[in-house]
Amino acid sequence: MSTTGYGLWLDTTGDATFDLNASDRNQLVIDLPSNRLRLLLFTGQERDMPKEQAGRFPSILSAFTALASPGRPRATLPPYWAFAPWQSRDYHSSQREVLEDIDRTRELGLPASVIVIDSPWETAYNSYQFNPKQFDDAPAMVKHLHESGYKLVLWHTPWINNKSDPPSEPGFADKIDETSPNYAVAADRGFFVKDQNNRPYVGRWWKGEGSLLDFTNPKAKQWWQDQLRLAIAAGADGFKDDDAEGSFVAADVKFFDGTDPRLMRNRYGSLFNNAVEELIQQDLKGNGALFCRSVTTGANGLGFVWAGDNEASFSPQNGLPSVVTAGLSAGLSGMPLWSADLGGYLKQPDTPNPTLIARWTEFAAFSPVMEIHSQANLTPWTFDAGKVPGAPRLASETSEDPAQSPSPTLAIYHKFAILHMSLFPYRYAAAQQAESSGIPILRALVLDFQDDPHARNLKDEYLFGPDLLVAPILDENTSRVVYLPTGDWLNLFTGEAFTGPRTLIAKAPLDTIPVFARRGTILPKIPEDVMTLVPAAESGNPKLHTLANRRVYEILGPAADHETTTIDFEGRTLLRFGNTLKITDASNPFSANKTESKPHIILRWRFLTPHTATVNGTPTPIQPDKDGIPTLEFDHTATSTITWQ
């Protein structure tokens, strides 16, 4: 996309290089392998868009994502529970460690709805059968996981191994079979990508040697989906689609449909992800999550995308700063649901670095998904080396060590994980906007402030949804320069008011991140005691605090100079003008978003001190909550009008 008012899409799945006025200031040169050329130019005025939207980035991005996602929404929305924090490890050496993640997360009061079991978990790569040498009683483990209010996401790749390397993970010697039992079946039936002699192409990847499923063969795809059904039958609620980069595909391989291997460089990952998403929609009825690593046009709106193997550092090349830039770039490329491994995946000599983890935690809290995953197998209770949380132990742990002390980094994670969970309605409404328009949740400032030369050069601050501006701390400092574009802004945590455009120095102690809200914002949230977004009807556990029917609306500071309108994730319209808030239900809300009973509204005024209030003309008492914030509560019907003085 160019700020001069156009977007350019080279529709190919092969490698391409772009010389953007570098060799010649008057020429843009594109080099690609292909026997056909399809180049699309977007002016931002497609589909009878208003003239004032011509050349604007949101219009260009919307038009692009409509063409790049034919026959489906621009983003396939995962279920509610996928928007809660995720708990993952690089590997679980035993069932005990899975149970630790399940139980300790709840004991520490950390909200979460997803447990990821990464590799290895199978008898072999990729047999889709739980390994009894690793898990003593997998059915009981999965049952406990579900009853504790979690969903299970399992790792896999499109490889099936015929010669696995000895496991590098400690404690796995002799626990993984060298050859997957389904390899011979797939080879005999011709379901693998082939070499020039029409034998299965055998390649190397990080788990040994194996062959790639040929997703261009309909029978191979169907057989492979049946393999995944073994995992679904064992309790999987989603899949982590790792690998599938076409860099593993040799130049001389052959595909069932005759596609040139050079054009499978990116297409292969899309075929892989689409095959899994089909299964989620068919077998799980859409109540499943897809977590993708390799994505291009054609699968850009399927589930969540994560950033791959970033290192646990402040490095601009592959650490936290690069992750922020990558997330904003993904959003501008039509990938609106994006995440990164909290703390960085690749461990460094100083891992765990509490300062890095704190800053990454704060950034992750203002991301679509907050997912812990580390090569060092970190969990929130091991974020501080040598320190453990002063919280109830697992039932199996009876010893007490007086030298052990509370973990300050765990306290920061606890604070921001609760904030992230409480912002679920705001994040999900932004995801719904991505579904309909392609506008991402993480928004580079240029998307909204295209004509601001300072805003369009920034790559380390962003809009989080429509109303929050986030400036994460990306180094070891406790302050940073923040640019506020045109508008009236409030510090989300202090209420301090600013008018942009202006540049300021924002102070940010280790447990703080600079975030600014548009003045007059109504921020939809849920109560801070919600620990899971898995419905009680699915977990069968009535003791867990779930979404239920409680809704929180925070009124941030004085009203804007004009009416402000917010649409929440259940289709309600929140209209604020002066000291009045009108809440109106959608005339035809999606059935999936209907509450089972009248929602109980908790209204909070932040940075304001109202003295009296009425709900639909009836005086209603205002009480301070536990933090001293003025609050009133009422049961909402189709329309509620709240006024205050």
XYZ file of C-alpha atoms in Angstrom:
645
model
C 0.000 0.000 0.000
C 1.219 3.483 -0.850
C 0.316 6.654 0.993
C -0.166 8.211 -2.435
C -3.444 6.305 -2.522
C -3.203 2.830 -4.014
C -2.636 -0.791 -3.118
C -0.843 -3.323 -5.309
C -1.393 -7.092 -5.034
C 0.738 -9.577 -6.922
C -1.476 -12.669 -6.926
C 1.058 -15.490 -6.732
C 2.075 -18.208 -4.292
C 5.646 -18.322 -5.569
C 8.687 -16.356 -4.436
C 8.772 -12.773 -5.633
C 11.145 -9.840 -5.228
C 10.134 -6.188 -5.300
C 12.371 -3.279 -6.272
C 10.317 -0.319 -5.025
C 11.993 2.641 -6.762
C 15.365 1.541 -5.400
C 17.274 1.046 -8.661
C 15.270 3.633 -10.550
C 13.113 6.187 -8.747
C 10.584 6.053 -11.590
C 10.244 2.280 -11.742
C 8.778 -0.464 -9.601
C 10.245 -3.813 -10.704
C 8.732 -7.178 -9.746
C 10.439 -10.504 -10.450
C 8.590 -13.791 -10.011
C 8.432 -17.360 -11.389
C 5.102 -17.945 -13.102
C 3.473 -18.805 -16.391
C 0.791 -16.206 -15.831
C 0.678 -12.739 -14.294
C -2.177 -11.369 -12.236
C -1.562 -7.927 -10.799
C -4.375 -6.040 -9.063
C -4.459 -2.331 -8.391
C -6.706 -1.019 -5.605
C -7.656 2.637 -5.479
C -9.766 2.415 -2.354
C -12.934 3.304 -4.227
C -14.093 -0.173 -5.201
C -17.660 -1.390 -4.790
C -19.277 2.046 -4.887
C -17.368 3.301 -1.848
C -17.858 6.992 -0.983
C -15.465 9.334 -2.749
C -13.941 10.490 0.541
C -12.687 6.922 1.100
C -10.765 6.835 -2.178
C -7.110 6.081 -1.651
C -7.578 5.431 2.075
C -5.801 2.442 3.601
C -8.886 0.956 5.337
C -10.771 0.928 2.020
C -7.813 -0.583 0.162
C -7.310 -3.259 2.828
C -11.025 -4.051 2.889
C -11.124 -4.467 -0.893
C -8.014 -6.658 -0.861
C -9.232 -8.979 1.900
C -12.578 -9.408 0.107
C -10.761 -10.781 -2.947
C -8.183 -12.755 -0.962
C -10.893 -14.598 1.028
C -13.364 -15.667 -1.667
C -16.513 -17.371 -0.461
C -15.912 -16.782 3.257
C -15.506 -13.966 5.793
C -12.303 -11.959 5.793
C -11.551 -13.577 9.152
C -12.913 -16.869 10.441
C -13.752 -16.048 14.037
C -12.670 -18.618 16.620
C -15.027 -19.299 19.550
C -15.069 -17.046 22.601
C -12.824 -19.341 24.645
C -9.937 -18.935 22.173
C -9.681 -15.252 23.205
C -8.749 -16.087 26.804
C -5.060 -16.529 27.789
C -3.315 -19.706 26.542
C -0.902 -21.848 28.598
C 1.712 -23.794 26.628
C 5.150 -25.361 27.010
C 7.766 -26.412 24.488
C 7.151 -29.948 25.715
C 5.489 -31.783 28.595
C 7.770 -34.591 29.718
C 4.957 -36.333 31.583
C 1.293 -36.225 32.460
C 2.246 -34.648 35.779
C 3.411 -31.481 33.996
C 0.142 -31.180 32.081
C -1.745 -31.533 35.352
C 0.502 -28.887 36.886
C -0.465 -26.434 34.121
C -4.131 -27.258 34.607
C -4.195 -27.019 38.397
C -1.610 -24.405 39.291
C -2.998 -21.898 36.813
C -6.336 -22.114 38.597
C -4.781 -22.129 42.086
C -2.914 -18.902 41.331
C -6.068 -17.194 40.067
C -4.682 -16.837 36.544
C -7.368 -16.639 33.857
C -6.956 -19.119 30.987
C -9.126 -21.219 28.689
C -6.584 -23.110 26.568
C -3.901 -25.696 27.322
C -1.541 -26.442 24.428
C 0.328 -29.751 24.323
C 3.170 -29.211 21.893
C 5.574 -31.806 20.538
C 6.066 -34.531 21.411
C 2.729 -35.957 22.473
C 2.200 -38.796 19.981
C 3.557 -42.312 19.730
C 5.412 -41.077 16.613
C 5.398 -38.054 14.282
C 2.488 -37.718 13.237
C 0.471 -40.732 14.362
C -2.248 -38.671 16.125
C -2.291 -41.131 19.014
C -1.461 -40.126 22.593
C 1.808 -41.681 23.738
C 1.198 -44.039 26.707
C 4.922 -43.858 27.563
C 4.488 -40.123 28.160
C 0.948 -39.953 29.540
C -0.087 -42.541 32.134
C -3.800 -42.075 31.551
C -4.472 -39.676 28.682
C -8.294 -40.025 28.792
C -8.362 -39.118 32.494
C -5.956 -36.220 31.880
C -8.108 -34.805 29.077
C -11.259 -35.273 31.165
C -9.702 -33.324 34.053
C -8.572 -30.616 31.635
C -12.084 -30.140 30.262
C -13.717 -30.252 33.690
C -11.311 -27.516 34.846
C -12.656 -25.126 32.220
C -10.010 -25.524 29.522
C -9.943 -26.520 25.890
C -7.149 -28.672 24.440
C -5.043 -27.616 21.443
C -2.613 -30.182 20.009
C 0.512 -29.536 17.933
C 1.133 -31.207 14.583
C 2.802 -30.769 11.183
C 2.052 -32.082 7.668
C 4.965 -34.530 7.873
C 4.638 -38.230 8.690
C 7.940 -39.730 9.746
C 9.640 -42.895 8.573
C 12.859 -42.227 10.502
C 12.659 -39.938 13.509
C 15.766 -38.553 15.163
C 16.363 -39.579 18.782
C 14.351 -37.126 20.910
C 16.381 -34.143 22.093
C 13.972 -33.360 24.922
C 15.185 -34.656 28.307
C 13.404 -37.769 29.513
C 12.180 -38.913 26.098
C 14.824 -41.491 25.225
C 13.139 -44.635 23.831
C 9.687 -43.082 24.239
C 9.088 -42.078 20.589
C 8.730 -44.691 17.848
C 11.094 -44.171 14.931
C 8.454 -44.782 12.255
C 4.854 -43.640 12.457
C 2.461 -46.589 12.014
C 0.440 -44.718 9.368
C 3.448 -43.985 7.125
C 3.293 -47.232 5.147
C -0.432 -46.853 4.505
C -0.032 -43.349 3.093
C 2.985 -44.387 1.015
C 1.230 -47.451 -0.437
C -1.787 -45.367 -1.437
C 0.288 -42.621 -3.066
C -0.764 -39.918 -0.623
C 2.652 -38.257 -0.264
C 4.361 -35.645 -2.416
C 6.481 -37.642 -4.903
C 10.014 -37.482 -6.217
C 10.926 -37.792 -9.891
C 10.747 -41.598 -9.654
C 7.161 -41.438 -8.340
C 8.276 -42.616 -4.921
C 7.390 -40.704 -1.741
C 9.571 -37.626 -1.455
C 11.600 -38.024 1.763
C 12.857 -34.817 3.327
C 14.451 -33.674 6.562
C 12.830 -31.478 9.143
C 13.632 -30.833 12.799
C 12.119 -34.118 14.018
C 13.926 -36.375 11.543
C 12.998 -37.705 8.106
C 9.554 -38.130 6.660
C 7.231 -37.348 3.812
C 4.770 -34.522 3.192
C 1.073 -35.116 2.639
C -0.004 -34.099 -0.847
C -3.006 -31.881 -0.140
C -3.635 -31.447 -3.880
C -4.799 -35.088 -3.883
C -8.416 -35.162 -2.599
C -8.124 -38.765 -1.408
C -4.907 -38.010 0.462
C -6.506 -35.027 2.150
C -9.538 -37.075 3.191
C -7.368 -39.874 4.586
C -5.239 -37.366 6.512
C -8.316 -35.659 7.978
C -9.388 -39.087 9.232
C -6.054 -39.292 11.065
C -6.816 -35.978 12.780
C -10.176 -37.358 13.791
C -8.291 -39.750 16.097
C -7.077 -36.711 18.038
C -10.530 -35.127 18.050
C -11.999 -38.370 19.369
C -9.356 -38.247 22.137
C -10.508 -34.759 23.159
C -8.695 -32.221 20.955
C -10.537 -28.913 20.577
C -8.101 -27.365 18.125
C -4.748 -27.683 16.424
C -1.463 -25.804 16.349
C -0.459 -25.955 12.675
C 3.328 -25.841 12.820
C 5.758 -25.936 9.910
C 4.388 -26.167 6.305
C 6.810 -23.566 4.979
C 7.465 -24.412 1.374
C 11.206 -24.063 1.948
C 11.117 -27.777 2.783
C 9.830 -28.644 -0.681
C 12.577 -29.669 -3.118
C 12.599 -28.179 -6.616
C 12.170 -31.546 -8.334
C 9.152 -32.911 -6.440
C 5.811 -33.658 -8.049
C 2.319 -32.826 -6.816
C -0.863 -34.712 -7.655
C -2.425 -31.750 -9.479
C 0.731 -30.964 -11.432
C 1.470 -27.629 -9.746
C 4.985 -26.313 -10.343
C 6.877 -26.787 -7.026
C 8.013 -23.158 -7.172
C 4.374 -22.095 -6.885
C 3.873 -24.358 -3.858
C 6.308 -22.224 -1.856
C 3.421 -20.502 -0.077
C 0.410 -22.418 -1.369
C 1.327 -25.539 0.596
C 0.771 -23.855 3.958
C -2.622 -22.596 2.832
C -3.702 -26.089 1.759
C -2.547 -27.472 5.116
C -4.387 -24.846 7.167
C -7.552 -25.035 5.077
C -7.706 -28.814 5.500
C -7.601 -28.408 9.299
C -10.159 -25.593 9.308
C -12.557 -27.759 7.286
C -12.342 -30.376 10.021
C -12.935 -27.778 12.744
C -16.067 -26.597 10.975
C -17.347 -30.079 10.134
C -16.478 -32.199 13.160
C -16.271 -29.561 15.914
C -19.141 -27.507 14.452
C -16.932 -24.426 14.531
C -16.264 -24.793 18.260
C -12.540 -25.246 17.720
C -9.407 -23.146 17.340
C -6.720 -23.072 14.672
C -3.275 -21.662 15.502
C -1.232 -21.218 12.285
C 2.421 -20.542 11.599
C 2.608 -20.459 7.775
C 0.006 -18.284 6.100
C -0.492 -16.521 2.777
C -3.427 -15.260 0.735
C -6.100 -17.929 0.645
C -5.654 -18.758 4.324
C -4.880 -15.285 5.660
C -8.091 -15.107 7.697
C -8.138 -18.624 9.132
C -7.829 -18.667 12.909
C -4.884 -17.108 14.711
C -1.408 -16.618 13.274
C 1.597 -16.703 15.571
C 4.942 -15.098 14.884
C 7.197 -18.175 14.865
C 10.515 -18.544 16.667
C 11.408 -15.140 18.072
C 14.208 -14.976 20.594
C 13.766 -14.060 24.238
C 15.507 -10.694 24.015
C 15.105 -6.991 23.308
C 16.914 -7.470 19.973
C 15.494 -5.321 17.144
C 16.394 -8.151 14.745
C 14.393 -10.997 16.299
C 13.338 -9.975 19.792
C 10.417 -8.040 21.248
C 10.763 -4.906 19.035
C 10.695 -7.027 15.873
C 7.592 -8.834 17.095
C 5.628 -5.591 17.409
C 6.618 -4.573 13.887
C 5.721 -8.038 12.580
C 2.270 -7.872 14.174
C 1.529 -4.502 12.602
C 2.800 -5.717 9.223
C 0.605 -8.810 9.471
C -2.416 -6.614 10.121
C -1.674 -4.497 7.057
C -1.330 -7.728 5.046
C -4.812 -9.036 5.819
C -3.923 -11.202 8.853
C -6.065 -9.592 11.554
C -5.805 -12.255 14.299
C -2.161 -12.403 15.332
C -0.094 -13.465 18.326
C 3.465 -14.148 19.475
C 5.029 -16.409 22.096
C 4.978 -14.369 25.316
C 8.562 -13.857 26.484
C 10.050 -15.064 23.203
C 10.503 -18.674 22.130
C 14.284 -19.056 21.639
C 15.977 -19.101 25.032
C 19.019 -16.905 25.659
C 21.824 -17.047 28.266
C 19.798 -14.790 30.601
C 16.475 -16.656 30.197
C 14.328 -16.090 32.169
C 14.883 -12.335 32.073
C 12.197 -10.880 34.393
C 12.345 -7.425 32.806
C 11.847 -8.832 29.312
C 9.012 -11.087 30.457
C 7.267 -8.168 32.180
C 7.454 -5.986 29.071
C 6.384 -8.828 26.774
C 3.504 -9.615 29.128
C 2.265 -6.031 28.909
C 2.445 -6.067 25.103
C 0.713 -9.470 24.965
C -2.122 -8.160 27.137
C -2.880 -5.668 24.355
C -2.704 -8.295 21.602
C -5.464 -10.491 20.127
C -4.179 -13.544 22.060
C -1.962 -13.828 25.142
C -0.072 -17.116 24.745
C 2.858 -18.376 26.839
C 5.335 -20.594 24.978
C 9.071 -20.885 25.553
C 11.921 -23.169 24.572
C 12.906 -22.919 28.241
C 9.505 -24.392 29.234
C 8.652 -21.326 31.289
C 5.369 -21.032 33.121
C 4.130 -17.984 35.065
C 5.326 -19.541 38.315
C 8.883 -19.920 36.930
C 9.218 -16.444 35.384
C 11.608 -15.421 38.168
C 14.545 -17.814 38.492
C 14.870 -19.012 42.071
C 11.550 -17.566 43.167
C 8.213 -19.298 43.419
C 4.814 -17.759 44.077
C 3.512 -17.433 47.590
C 0.299 -19.203 46.686
C -1.354 -22.541 47.466
C 0.684 -25.525 46.316
C -0.532 -28.481 44.364
C -1.982 -31.211 46.520
C 1.052 -33.371 45.698
C 3.455 -30.765 47.100
C 3.638 -30.759 50.871
C 7.073 -29.328 51.684
C 7.537 -25.639 52.522
C 10.785 -23.763 52.005
C 10.988 -20.537 54.048
C 13.686 -19.258 51.675
C 11.238 -19.177 48.813
C 9.760 -15.756 48.119
C 6.912 -14.376 46.023
C 7.551 -13.763 42.349
C 7.249 -10.117 41.259
C 7.060 -11.073 37.578
C 4.222 -13.469 38.331
C 2.409 -10.551 39.999
C 2.808 -8.505 36.813
C 1.585 -11.414 34.696
C -1.376 -11.892 37.041
C -2.313 -8.203 36.730
C -2.158 -8.074 32.943
C -3.661 -11.511 32.307
C -6.730 -10.372 34.256
C -6.792 -7.101 32.292
C -6.491 -9.006 29.000
C -9.345 -11.322 29.967
C -11.530 -8.436 31.145
C -11.079 -6.754 27.751
C -12.553 -9.775 25.959
C -15.717 -7.923 24.798
C -13.623 -5.087 23.371
C -11.218 -7.492 21.626
C -13.974 -9.705 20.266
C -15.874 -6.723 18.862
C -12.649 -5.716 17.081
C -12.365 -9.287 15.765
C -15.922 -9.029 14.457
C -14.893 -5.879 12.616
C -11.999 -7.844 11.114
C -14.467 -10.507 10.012
C -16.606 -7.982 8.133
C -14.020 -5.482 6.887
C -10.541 -7.001 7.186
C -9.402 -4.233 9.571
C -6.980 -5.854 12.070
C -7.053 -5.715 15.857
C -3.450 -4.418 15.962
C -3.530 -1.344 13.750
C -0.433 0.487 12.570
C -1.070 4.200 13.058
C -0.868 4.782 9.305
C -4.127 2.848 8.923
C -6.092 5.584 10.706
C -3.719 8.542 10.259
C -2.528 8.141 6.682
C -1.893 11.848 6.133
C 0.126 12.323 9.316
C 3.796 12.040 8.242
C 4.927 11.257 11.791
C 2.268 8.617 12.449
C 2.948 6.742 9.223
C 6.636 6.348 10.066
C 6.018 4.776 13.474
C 6.385 1.019 13.814
C 6.459 0.633 17.601
C 3.061 1.982 18.681
C -0.393 1.120 17.433
C -4.125 1.343 17.856
C -5.519 -1.666 19.687
C -9.003 -1.864 18.258
C -10.683 1.466 17.500
C -10.174 3.422 20.740
C -6.935 2.457 22.528
C -3.446 3.633 21.528
C -0.660 1.393 22.870
C 3.035 2.280 23.100
C 4.803 -0.799 24.517
C 8.168 -0.549 26.247
C 10.599 -2.414 23.985
C 13.847 -2.072 25.924
C 15.075 -1.936 29.523
C 14.058 1.690 30.049
C 11.235 2.870 32.313
C 10.003 5.578 29.975
C 9.623 6.149 26.245
C 8.720 8.761 23.665
C 5.056 8.522 22.638
C 3.433 10.283 19.712
C -0.285 11.051 20.024
C -2.022 11.799 16.705
C -4.847 14.282 16.287
C -7.562 13.896 18.914
C -8.254 14.090 22.637
C -6.626 11.284 24.630
C -6.663 10.020 28.229
C -4.028 7.898 29.904
C -5.942 4.643 30.449
C -4.517 4.132 33.931
C -4.236 7.676 35.343
C -6.800 9.700 33.399
C -4.275 12.402 32.505
C -5.596 14.274 29.456
C -3.698 15.192 26.286
C -4.593 16.743 22.952
C -2.784 15.629 19.814
C -0.878 15.880 17.685
C 1.913 16.014 20.232
C 4.937 14.091 21.455
C 5.469 13.322 25.114
C 7.667 11.304 27.438
C 5.573 8.588 29.082
C 6.839 7.206 32.371
C 6.456 3.447 32.647
C 7.680 1.646 35.767
C 8.140 -2.093 35.277
C 4.481 -2.891 35.949
C 3.065 -0.206 33.623
C 2.591 0.193 29.868
C 1.669 3.497 28.191
C -1.900 3.185 26.878
C -4.161 6.060 25.866
C -7.907 6.026 25.203
C -9.904 8.393 23.038
C -11.752 10.820 25.310
C -15.343 9.791 25.878
C -14.708 6.108 25.132
C -17.126 3.513 26.477
C -14.961 0.453 27.133
C -16.875 -2.882 27.131
C -15.425 -5.415 29.591
C -16.325 -8.392 31.757
C -15.768 -8.772 35.518
C -12.194 -9.376 36.663
C -13.129 -12.611 38.440
C -13.831 -14.491 35.178
C -11.279 -17.321 34.964
C -12.424 -19.067 31.779
C -14.461 -18.326 28.670
C -15.453 -21.992 28.352
C -19.184 -22.099 29.170
C -20.158 -23.954 32.337
C -22.463 -26.079 30.184
C -19.382 -27.414 28.351
C -17.074 -27.904 31.340
C -19.792 -29.164 33.644
C -18.093 -27.191 36.423
C -20.449 -24.663 38.079
C -17.748 -23.520 40.520
C -15.709 -21.688 37.873
C -16.384 -18.015 37.253
C -17.354 -17.853 33.585
C -18.746 -15.244 31.205
C -22.348 -15.842 32.339
C -24.553 -12.755 31.868
C -22.460 -10.070 33.602
C -21.277 -7.163 31.441
C -19.129 -4.179 32.414
C -19.130 -0.815 30.660
C -16.465 1.690 31.717
C -17.075 5.373 30.999
C -13.660 6.920 30.484
C -13.435 10.557 31.522
C -15.506 13.508 30.305
C -17.618 13.186 27.199
C -16.164 13.960 23.798
C -17.306 17.075 21.962
C -19.594 14.918 19.866
C -21.731 11.825 20.278
C -19.707 8.624 20.536
C -21.025 5.245 19.482
C -19.680 1.817 20.417
C -21.042 -1.523 19.202
C -20.298 -4.283 21.678
C -19.637 -7.930 20.830
C -23.292 -8.906 21.330
C -24.557 -6.231 18.960
C -25.630 -3.630 21.524
C -25.232 0.018 20.628
C -23.725 2.241 23.327
C -24.467 5.887 22.539
C -22.915 8.530 24.785
C -23.800 12.209 24.646
C -22.846 14.472 27.555
C -23.882 12.851 30.818
C -26.182 10.307 29.201
C -25.560 6.748 28.037
C -28.162 4.904 25.977
C -27.795 1.116 25.603
C -29.868 -0.445 22.825
C -30.012 -4.101 21.827
C -29.455 -5.064 18.205
C -32.665 -5.370 16.220
C -31.527 -8.715 14.838
C -28.456 -9.931 16.732
C -26.728 -13.126 15.681
C -28.275 -16.036 17.552
C -24.817 -17.141 18.670
C -24.400 -13.845 20.526
C -27.700 -13.835 22.381
C -27.493 -14.083 26.152
C -29.653 -16.679 27.833
C -31.036 -14.138 30.271
C -31.152 -10.370 30.709
C -27.588 -9.102 31.012
C -26.599 -7.676 34.369
C -24.840 -4.368 33.676
C -22.034 -3.045 35.861
C -21.441 0.606 34.945
C -18.203 2.254 36.102
C -17.138 5.886 35.861
C -13.380 6.275 35.626
C -11.826 9.724 36.061
C -15.291 11.121 36.844
C -17.171 11.468 40.135
C -20.946 11.393 39.558
C -23.127 12.035 42.600
C -26.545 10.827 41.451
C -27.811 8.718 38.576
C -31.019 7.366 37.091
C -31.684 4.247 35.028
C -34.719 4.674 32.765
C -35.833 7.551 34.982
C -35.490 5.604 38.251
C -32.899 6.893 40.763
C -30.233 4.228 41.194
C -27.549 4.278 43.920
C -23.895 4.778 43.012
C -21.478 2.773 45.145
C -17.669 2.640 45.108
C -16.267 -0.728 44.039
C -13.283 -2.392 45.737
C -10.949 0.084 44.007
C -13.070 3.089 44.938
C -14.434 3.562 41.395
C -18.041 4.901 41.295
C -20.262 2.031 40.110
C -23.925 1.207 39.648
C -25.574 -2.055 38.644
C -28.862 -2.940 36.990
C -30.526 -5.558 34.801
C -30.718 -4.430 31.202
C -33.759 -4.945 28.995
C -34.028 -4.019 25.320
C -33.170 -0.352 25.954
C -31.620 1.346 28.979
C -30.927 5.061 29.398
C -28.578 6.135 32.176
C -28.116 9.762 33.141
C -25.861 11.150 35.842
C -25.073 14.426 37.528
